[in-house]
Amino acid sequence: MRTLQHWLCALLLASLAGCGGSSGGAAGDAPPSNALTITMFYGSEKQAWMEDVTQQFNSQQVQSTSGRPIYVSATPLGSAESMEQILSGAAQPTIWSPASGVLIPVANERWAASHSGAKLVEGSPTALVLSPVVIAMWQPMAKALGWPEQPIGWADIAAMTSSGKSWADYGHPEWGAFQFGHTHPGYSNSGIASILATVYAAAGKTRGLTADDVRQPATAEFLGKVESGVIHYGESTGFFANQMFTRGPAYLSAAVMYENLVVQSYDTTRYPSKPMPVVAIYPKEGTFWSDHPYAVLSAPWVDDEQRAAAQSFLQFLMERPQQEKALAYGFRPGDANLAVGAPITAANGVDPAQPKTLLEVPSAEVIEAVQAAWKQNKKRVDVMAVLDTSGSMQDENRMELAKTALKTFMAQLDDEDGLGLTTFSTEATVVSPISPLGPKRQQLADTIGGLFAQGDTRLYDTVGEAYTPLQAEPPGDRIRAVVVLTDGQDTQSQRSLEALLQEFRKDTEGRSIKVFTIGFGAGADMGILTQLAEATGAKSYHPDDTTTIEKIYSDIATFF
């Protein structure tokens, strides 16, 4: 039997062969001088396939209706983020291909409100590729729950997260607590699919979900039970998959993602140390397709020639060679005439006969009601923001940019979330201990506005002092995090880097306190900051230039 690695190697060779000797522009290259450029925002889940086939299309220099070579500039982006950019006018792509059609009713309703009832997406867009939304779980853990003889669904997740049971109750005390994850519904398609499926399960329906169903107290209780097991959120399904497959079952027992990511987990080149196999659980109550609709936008910035060019690109994507490449990347073909085969096999943890129960995409009104219910029942966070106020923060206006970014971060937290602020230079100062943000939001914003830079950099001691009080909180009750920004290297601490890392490593992986680090400016030691973040399962950021610091704080807020 061919392994997944064999399939991916064959695909790479085929791609290289296709590129050899091509005379057209490749993805990332400049388009021909007389080209008709069309732009596309697409869900980042299919980035590898899209880069491959877009490069091939551009190299062919297909002619537009006026005889110009068509050049496709395709950008991967989170589905919800791309929708917001289009609706706000910040971006004007010709084509929009989110990860699924779940967001299209929402986009159409909001577009109609400001465009005299017109739709942004007309009709039913063609599905480029398919991948079911699944719960990825370590195979031994799934078997401990009775799988595959006993189907698993959202009710089982709710029971696990709310009953106080751990894996010890299933005969495996060595696995610790059940730890669950899904992405942030405000930024990620898999996140919104996750909470919609949970609410469908709570209502006992597979279609016809109403806003009244969502508002039932029992629905809120069920949703809250599932959310109570979440270790953190995030904007990227790929990040969850990578963390789970790299860090192992101590970090995550299960996470909501796409079937193709489960297939990718069997790539031993990418995940050489994965400790045990992963399987796709198709929730017994039903799930959604991630169907990657190809929508040529009905927007004033798309003219007839661009529309025709977009149709030419669609025709190319749906041709058999491109669809077969999608299959090799772990997607099911959008072309129903192409059979589903390897690598969609049991050997790669998936079941080509699933999903057997599909959920209907609800109306925009219901989707918005579910998002509101999630905000009320999501897991809360306690986060300490640690800000470097040493003298070097005066350089390149870093202090003022950091203060603005921190206020943006505050705006993304709910009143019930806990936020604290610690500043450090030669000494550390707890400006505000962690407490609910609501009552102190304005006061804290005013305090941040009055901060100024002076002194040296007492990094390790300050991070350790911010971390220790959070250890006193019960693991699992709330997301616990430290967000550190510094522009320099430690010059004042008593403790060493290794001592700090040892303290982090004592905590249980999944429910550990996450330490996000931001290196601001050329003086920050990104190697050290990356070690601090990765020791806790969090991320480290280094802006390319000083204007991106606000975006970094916004990205970190999606984890909460």
XYZ file of C-alpha atoms in Angstrom:
560
model
C 0.000 0.000 0.000
C 1.301 3.438 -0.849
C 2.064 5.627 2.157
C 1.079 9.266 2.448
C 4.727 10.247 2.217
C 4.944 8.386 -1.095
C 1.947 10.297 -2.431
C 3.344 13.662 -1.346
C 6.746 12.920 -2.868
C 5.094 11.919 -6.129
C 3.102 15.126 -6.055
C 6.195 17.239 -5.501
C 7.997 15.589 -8.401
C 4.993 16.122 -10.650
C 4.874 19.782 -9.651
C 8.559 20.261 -10.359
C 8.183 18.603 -13.718
C 5.299 20.917 -14.540
C 7.379 23.956 -13.649
C 10.397 22.948 -15.661
C 10.875 25.113 -18.720
C 7.743 27.197 -18.144
C 7.951 30.686 -19.567
C 5.081 32.331 -17.743
C 5.065 34.156 -14.427
C 5.070 31.988 -11.317
C 3.159 32.773 -8.139
C 5.085 35.475 -6.352
C 6.786 36.639 -9.589
C 5.867 39.896 -11.250
C 3.064 39.565 -13.800
C 3.760 40.250 -17.503
C 3.734 43.977 -18.275
C 0.469 43.811 -20.232
C -1.254 41.295 -17.935
C -4.805 41.421 -16.671
C -4.314 40.778 -12.962
C -7.163 39.311 -10.954
C -6.893 38.929 -7.202
C -8.165 36.150 -4.961
C -8.538 35.797 -1.177
C -8.726 32.158 -0.196
C -8.891 30.113 2.998
C -5.348 29.323 4.112
C -6.245 25.637 4.630
C -5.709 25.001 0.910
C -2.580 27.146 0.569
C -0.235 24.373 -0.593
C -2.612 23.286 -3.362
C -3.456 26.849 -4.409
C 0.187 27.913 -4.667
C 0.914 24.854 -6.764
C -1.943 25.243 -9.246
C -1.871 29.066 -9.408
C 1.768 28.964 -10.402
C 0.901 26.506 -13.141
C -2.034 28.611 -14.394
C 0.036 31.794 -14.530
C 2.749 30.024 -16.489
C 0.219 29.174 -19.225
C -0.586 32.869 -19.913
C -4.238 32.196 -20.724
C -5.698 35.097 -22.728
C -8.390 37.424 -21.399
C -11.309 38.611 -23.538
C -9.160 41.550 -24.740
C -6.188 39.285 -25.526
C -4.090 40.069 -22.451
C -2.405 37.290 -20.409
C -4.365 36.559 -17.232
C -2.318 36.710 -14.027
C -3.811 35.462 -10.750
C -2.540 37.000 -7.502
C -3.868 34.709 -4.775
C -3.545 35.475 -1.044
C -4.209 32.997 1.813
C -6.173 34.513 4.676
C -8.477 33.421 7.488
C -12.017 33.131 6.154
C -13.635 35.501 8.641
C -10.747 37.960 8.392
C -11.009 38.085 4.595
C -14.785 38.627 4.853
C -14.276 41.566 7.202
C -11.693 43.136 4.887
C -14.045 42.868 1.911
C -17.071 44.216 3.789
C -15.086 47.139 5.231
C -13.635 48.044 1.837
C -10.078 47.462 3.062
C -9.591 44.893 0.277
C -11.212 44.486 -3.133
C -10.451 41.005 -4.493
C -12.017 39.660 -7.668
C -12.546 36.209 -6.154
C -13.313 35.101 -2.596
C -12.907 31.459 -1.623
C -13.410 31.009 2.129
C -12.984 27.591 3.714
C -16.720 26.970 3.583
C -20.034 28.473 2.589
C -21.028 29.009 6.234
C -19.972 32.665 6.093
C -21.672 33.495 2.785
C -25.165 34.175 4.278
C -23.544 36.527 6.805
C -21.510 38.295 4.109
C -24.557 38.687 1.869
C -26.758 40.083 4.615
C -24.192 42.630 5.763
C -23.362 43.624 2.166
C -27.077 44.039 1.354
C -27.528 46.384 4.302
C -25.175 48.926 2.709
C -25.801 48.181 -0.985
C -29.560 48.551 -1.430
C -30.273 44.874 -0.877
C -27.748 43.590 -3.443
C -25.852 40.352 -2.801
C -22.063 40.121 -2.638
C -22.149 36.459 -3.696
C -24.792 35.440 -6.239
C -26.180 31.911 -6.576
C -24.395 28.796 -5.341
C -20.635 29.055 -5.918
C -18.750 26.009 -7.200
C -17.051 23.935 -4.490
C -13.345 23.743 -5.394
C -12.460 20.932 -2.972
C -14.113 19.272 0.017
C -13.029 18.314 3.524
C -15.363 17.499 6.416
C -15.024 19.347 9.708
C -13.943 16.646 12.183
C -12.761 16.195 15.745
C -9.163 15.000 15.501
C -8.355 12.705 18.415
C -5.441 10.480 19.333
C -6.447 6.959 18.309
C -5.795 5.303 21.721
C -7.920 7.988 23.412
C -10.744 7.491 20.902
C -10.602 3.754 21.566
C -10.745 4.380 25.326
C -14.078 6.126 24.684
C -15.337 3.083 22.794
C -14.586 4.243 19.247
C -15.046 2.959 16.556
C -17.822 0.656 17.821
C -19.289 3.525 19.837
C -19.723 6.720 17.790
C -18.491 9.906 19.445
C -20.108 13.326 19.246
C -20.552 16.685 20.890
C -22.540 15.186 23.772
C -19.539 13.032 24.659
C -17.228 16.052 24.546
C -19.626 17.978 26.814
C -19.762 15.034 29.231
C -15.981 14.736 29.341
C -15.358 18.436 29.933
C -18.068 19.013 32.546
C -18.252 15.794 34.543
C -14.971 16.192 36.360
C -13.819 12.938 34.818
C -10.311 12.542 33.516
C -8.647 9.852 31.456
C -8.120 7.975 34.742
C -11.855 7.173 34.668
C -11.234 5.427 31.357
C -8.317 3.385 32.637
C -5.514 5.748 31.654
C -4.401 7.951 34.556
C -1.155 8.607 32.697
C -3.049 10.765 30.164
C -4.224 13.305 32.750
C -7.124 15.655 31.974
C -9.172 15.771 28.779
C -7.967 18.818 26.836
C -9.930 20.203 23.945
C -9.383 22.940 21.377
C -11.024 24.829 18.551
C -10.241 28.103 16.846
C -11.846 31.484 17.545
C -15.252 31.709 15.788
C -14.720 35.382 15.108
C -11.676 34.695 12.946
C -11.728 31.110 11.739
C -14.125 28.995 9.695
C -13.486 25.857 11.739
C -14.279 27.844 14.880
C -17.677 28.992 13.628
C -18.400 25.487 12.289
C -17.515 24.081 15.716
C -19.957 26.246 17.680
C -22.741 25.847 15.065
C -22.414 22.052 15.246
C -22.411 22.201 19.056
C -25.640 24.222 19.074
C -27.242 21.874 16.531
C -26.369 18.983 18.866
C -27.835 20.842 21.843
C -31.083 21.420 19.919
C -31.244 17.817 18.684
C -31.573 18.983 15.063
C -29.674 18.583 11.793
C -31.514 21.337 9.907
C -34.016 24.096 10.533
C -32.080 25.597 13.457
C -33.794 28.761 14.703
C -32.762 31.733 16.823
C -35.245 30.509 19.443
C -33.355 27.186 19.593
C -30.158 29.128 20.247
C -31.717 31.188 23.049
C -32.913 28.181 25.049
C -31.191 27.916 28.486
C -30.385 24.260 27.791
C -28.515 25.289 24.638
C -26.392 27.773 26.570
C -25.665 25.141 29.223
C -24.596 22.566 26.606
C -22.412 25.115 24.798
C -20.814 26.169 28.075
C -19.977 22.554 28.917
C -18.144 22.027 25.625
C -16.310 25.354 25.926
C -15.186 24.558 29.477
C -12.723 22.005 28.082
C -11.008 24.427 25.704
C -7.345 25.124 26.542
C -7.251 28.248 24.353
C -8.656 29.553 21.071
C -6.718 30.944 18.103
C -7.166 32.178 14.537
C -5.444 29.359 12.687
C -6.692 25.780 12.377
C -3.251 24.901 11.046
C -1.604 26.180 14.259
C -3.820 23.896 16.348
C -3.015 20.931 14.130
C 0.699 21.640 14.208
C 0.738 22.074 17.999
C -1.256 18.878 18.551
C 0.802 16.715 16.187
C 4.129 18.171 17.353
C 3.599 18.448 21.121
C 1.541 15.273 21.563
C -1.418 14.225 23.735
C -0.152 16.073 26.816
C -0.999 19.300 24.967
C -4.312 18.388 23.334
C -6.528 15.324 23.591
C -8.695 16.438 20.682
C -9.251 19.473 18.467
C -11.692 20.578 15.789
C -10.043 20.753 12.391
C -10.419 19.538 8.820
C -10.110 15.961 7.601
C -7.217 16.875 5.289
C -5.143 17.951 8.314
C -5.628 14.508 9.868
C -4.351 13.016 6.609
C -1.347 15.363 6.716
C -0.526 14.174 10.250
C 0.625 10.881 8.695
C 3.371 12.676 6.766
C 6.382 11.379 8.693
C 8.634 13.975 7.101
C 6.537 16.756 8.577
C 5.770 15.058 11.900
C 8.648 12.629 12.554
C 8.027 12.432 16.316
C 4.234 12.128 16.472
C 3.816 9.743 19.420
C 0.662 7.914 18.326
C -1.789 7.870 15.414
C -4.566 10.436 15.061
C -8.058 9.603 13.802
C -10.869 11.755 12.461
C -14.039 11.597 14.554
C -17.094 12.484 12.462
C -19.475 13.785 15.168
C -22.473 11.474 15.499
C -24.849 14.460 15.626
C -23.594 15.682 12.237
C -21.022 18.044 10.759
C -20.373 20.530 7.947
C -18.404 20.278 4.745
C -15.537 22.650 4.345
C -16.438 23.112 0.681
C -14.186 26.011 -0.374
C -16.725 27.882 -2.558
C -15.292 29.848 -5.492
C -17.173 33.151 -5.526
C -16.572 35.813 -8.185
C -17.740 38.852 -6.260
C -20.717 40.902 -7.450
C -18.922 44.073 -6.448
C -18.477 47.358 -8.315
C -14.704 46.879 -8.567
C -15.067 43.675 -10.656
C -15.549 44.415 -14.378
C -16.703 42.075 -17.153
C -13.185 41.211 -18.355
C -12.067 40.318 -14.816
C -15.223 38.266 -14.343
C -14.521 36.291 -17.529
C -10.891 35.814 -16.476
C -12.039 34.506 -13.094
C -14.240 31.983 -14.891
C -11.231 30.834 -16.951
C -9.280 30.259 -13.722
C -12.211 28.349 -12.229
C -12.387 26.115 -15.299
C -8.678 25.376 -14.911
C -9.022 24.545 -11.201
C -11.850 22.098 -11.869
C -9.969 20.199 -14.569
C -8.963 16.658 -13.690
C -5.169 17.207 -13.224
C -5.725 20.030 -10.724
C -8.436 18.084 -8.899
C -6.151 15.040 -8.664
C -3.497 17.263 -7.106
C -6.040 18.419 -4.518
C -6.692 14.776 -3.646
C -2.990 14.178 -3.180
C -2.940 17.078 -0.708
C -5.645 15.310 1.331
C -8.751 17.072 -0.018
C -11.716 15.335 -1.569
C -12.220 16.558 -5.156
C -14.851 19.185 -5.844
C -15.504 17.374 -9.115
C -18.066 14.704 -8.196
C -16.975 12.621 -11.210
C -13.552 12.035 -9.674
C -13.485 9.110 -7.240
C -12.221 9.604 -3.687
C -9.150 7.428 -3.190
C -5.766 7.470 -1.512
C -4.689 9.223 0.637
C -8.305 9.452 1.963
C -8.017 6.017 3.588
C -8.313 4.343 6.983
C -4.530 3.958 6.988
C -4.343 7.752 7.273
C -6.911 7.967 10.067
C -9.944 8.947 7.986
C -13.063 7.252 6.630
C -14.032 7.997 3.012
C -17.573 6.732 3.747
C -18.113 9.572 6.237
C -19.676 11.975 7.013
C -23.084 10.311 7.073
C -24.969 13.190 8.699
C -24.601 16.705 7.328
C -25.847 19.874 8.972
C -27.714 22.593 7.100
C -26.012 25.994 6.960
C -28.375 28.221 8.995
C -29.478 31.740 8.153
C -27.352 34.794 8.923
C -29.702 35.649 11.819
C -29.135 32.235 13.425
C -25.361 32.331 12.846
C -25.166 35.703 14.560
C -27.295 34.395 17.456
C -24.910 31.453 17.875
C -21.897 33.790 17.877
C -23.578 35.908 20.566
C -24.320 32.792 22.637
C -20.710 31.713 22.327
C -19.447 35.077 23.593
C -21.611 34.657 26.676
C -20.497 31.079 27.312
C -16.912 31.003 26.077
C -14.040 30.229 28.356
C -12.716 33.330 30.091
C -9.090 34.378 30.326
C -6.833 35.777 33.001
C -3.922 37.497 31.302
C -1.056 39.593 32.625
C 0.340 42.041 30.055
C 4.050 42.622 30.726
C 5.422 45.740 29.047
C 9.069 46.766 28.735
C 9.417 50.464 29.631
C 13.227 50.556 29.552
C 14.971 53.573 28.078
C 15.467 52.011 24.650
C 11.699 51.945 24.148
C 12.000 55.649 23.328
C 13.769 54.719 20.092
C 11.752 54.610 16.852
C 8.630 55.682 18.757
C 8.295 52.128 20.173
C 6.768 53.222 23.478
C 3.890 55.092 21.868
C 3.247 52.309 19.337
C 3.237 49.705 22.110
C 0.783 51.756 24.190
C -1.592 52.079 21.239
C -1.338 48.357 20.500
C -1.988 47.451 24.139
C -5.170 49.510 24.115
C -6.276 47.651 20.966
C -5.609 44.388 22.798
C -7.786 45.563 25.686
C -10.615 46.378 23.297
C -10.710 42.770 22.097
C -11.223 41.386 25.613
C -14.657 41.120 27.221
C -15.586 42.808 30.483
C -15.603 39.430 32.263
C -12.047 38.646 31.156
C -9.300 39.277 33.688
C -6.464 41.617 32.705
C -3.469 42.869 34.627
C -0.554 45.110 33.671
C 3.056 44.884 34.801
C 5.747 47.248 33.559
C 9.454 46.669 33.911
C 12.743 48.459 33.377
C 15.350 48.457 36.172
C 12.545 47.331 38.502
C 9.144 45.765 37.895
C 5.855 47.383 38.886
C 2.470 45.688 39.028
C 0.480 48.621 37.707
C -2.783 46.684 37.916
C -3.247 43.128 39.262
C -5.367 40.696 37.259
C -9.059 41.429 37.823
C -12.181 41.704 35.622
C -11.525 44.270 32.913
C -14.999 45.806 32.766
C -14.904 48.036 35.868
C -11.391 49.305 35.206
C -11.271 49.508 31.404
C -11.082 53.310 31.128
C -8.827 53.731 34.154
C -6.358 51.204 32.783
C -6.398 52.836 29.358
C -5.598 56.187 30.977
C -2.751 54.609 32.948
C -1.264 53.070 29.808
C -1.447 56.448 28.112
C 0.752 57.960 30.847
C 3.595 55.402 30.686
C 7.059 56.561 29.594
C 10.437 54.895 28.991
C 13.470 54.885 31.312
C 15.983 52.466 32.918
C 17.372 48.981 32.134
C 15.775 45.620 31.245
C 14.780 43.226 34.033
C 13.176 40.584 31.803
C 13.494 37.078 33.347
C 12.619 38.050 36.913
C 9.593 40.045 35.760
C 8.225 37.269 33.558
C 8.672 34.799 36.402
C 6.885 37.120 38.845
C 3.987 37.517 36.403
C 3.823 33.752 35.872
C 3.874 32.582 39.496
C 0.550 34.097 40.731
C -1.275 32.495 37.807
C -0.027 29.094 38.978
C -2.213 29.491 42.070
C -5.367 29.464 39.920
C -7.008 26.048 39.362
C -5.881 24.658 35.979
C -8.727 24.433 33.526
C -11.111 26.977 35.061
C -9.886 29.857 32.886
C -7.329 30.338 30.127
C -4.196 31.698 31.833
C -1.609 33.702 29.932
C 1.240 36.187 30.092
C 1.871 38.511 27.124
C 5.386 39.962 27.171
C 6.699 42.779 24.985
C 10.368 43.745 25.123
C 12.818 45.505 22.818
C 16.006 44.346 24.510
C 17.890 41.641 26.355
C 17.919 40.951 30.074
C 20.418 43.093 32.013
C 19.063 43.082 35.581
C 17.581 39.719 36.602
C 18.778 37.441 39.379
C 17.336 34.284 37.832
C 18.729 32.674 34.697
C 16.937 31.817 31.474
C 17.300 28.106 32.203
C 15.737 28.507 35.656
C 12.751 30.269 34.099
C 12.347 27.596 31.435
C 12.524 24.876 34.103
C 9.683 26.559 35.974
C 7.553 26.618 32.804
C 8.222 22.945 32.076
C 6.906 21.845 35.462
C 3.334 22.638 34.434
C 1.041 20.241 32.602
C 1.330 20.936 28.890
C -2.202 21.691 27.701
C -3.494 23.594 30.708
C -0.203 25.326 31.347
C 0.059 29.091 31.475
C 0.794 30.327 27.966
C 3.573 32.909 27.643
C 3.312 34.885 24.394
C 6.389 36.944 23.587
C 6.887 39.937 21.285
C 10.369 41.074 20.307
C 10.077 44.756 19.359
C 13.044 46.133 17.452
C 16.426 44.818 16.373
C 17.741 44.602 19.945
C 15.361 41.867 21.070
C 16.827 38.365 21.289
C 14.273 36.366 19.316
C 16.027 33.091 20.082
C 15.391 33.558 23.800
C 11.873 34.899 23.343
C 11.000 31.938 21.128
C 12.292 29.530 23.779
C 10.117 31.192 26.422
C 6.988 30.998 24.255
C 7.510 27.481 22.925
C 8.182 26.091 26.400
C 4.546 26.882 27.205
C 2.924 26.029 23.861
C 2.424 29.679 22.919
C 3.773 31.765 20.028
C 6.572 34.288 19.680
C 6.271 37.299 17.379
C 8.779 39.643 15.792
C 7.293 42.469 13.707
C 8.956 43.134 10.382
C 8.689 46.843 11.052
C 7.308 48.974 13.850
C 3.924 49.454 12.187
C 2.827 45.837 12.687
C 2.903 45.708 16.496
C -0.831 46.469 16.738
C -1.608 43.538 14.423
C 0.480 41.236 16.638
C -1.460 42.167 19.771
C -4.687 41.592 17.814
C -3.454 38.153 16.728
C -2.620 37.201 20.318
C -6.107 38.275 21.446
C -7.616 35.612 19.147
C -6.208 32.940 21.492
C -8.613 34.218 24.151
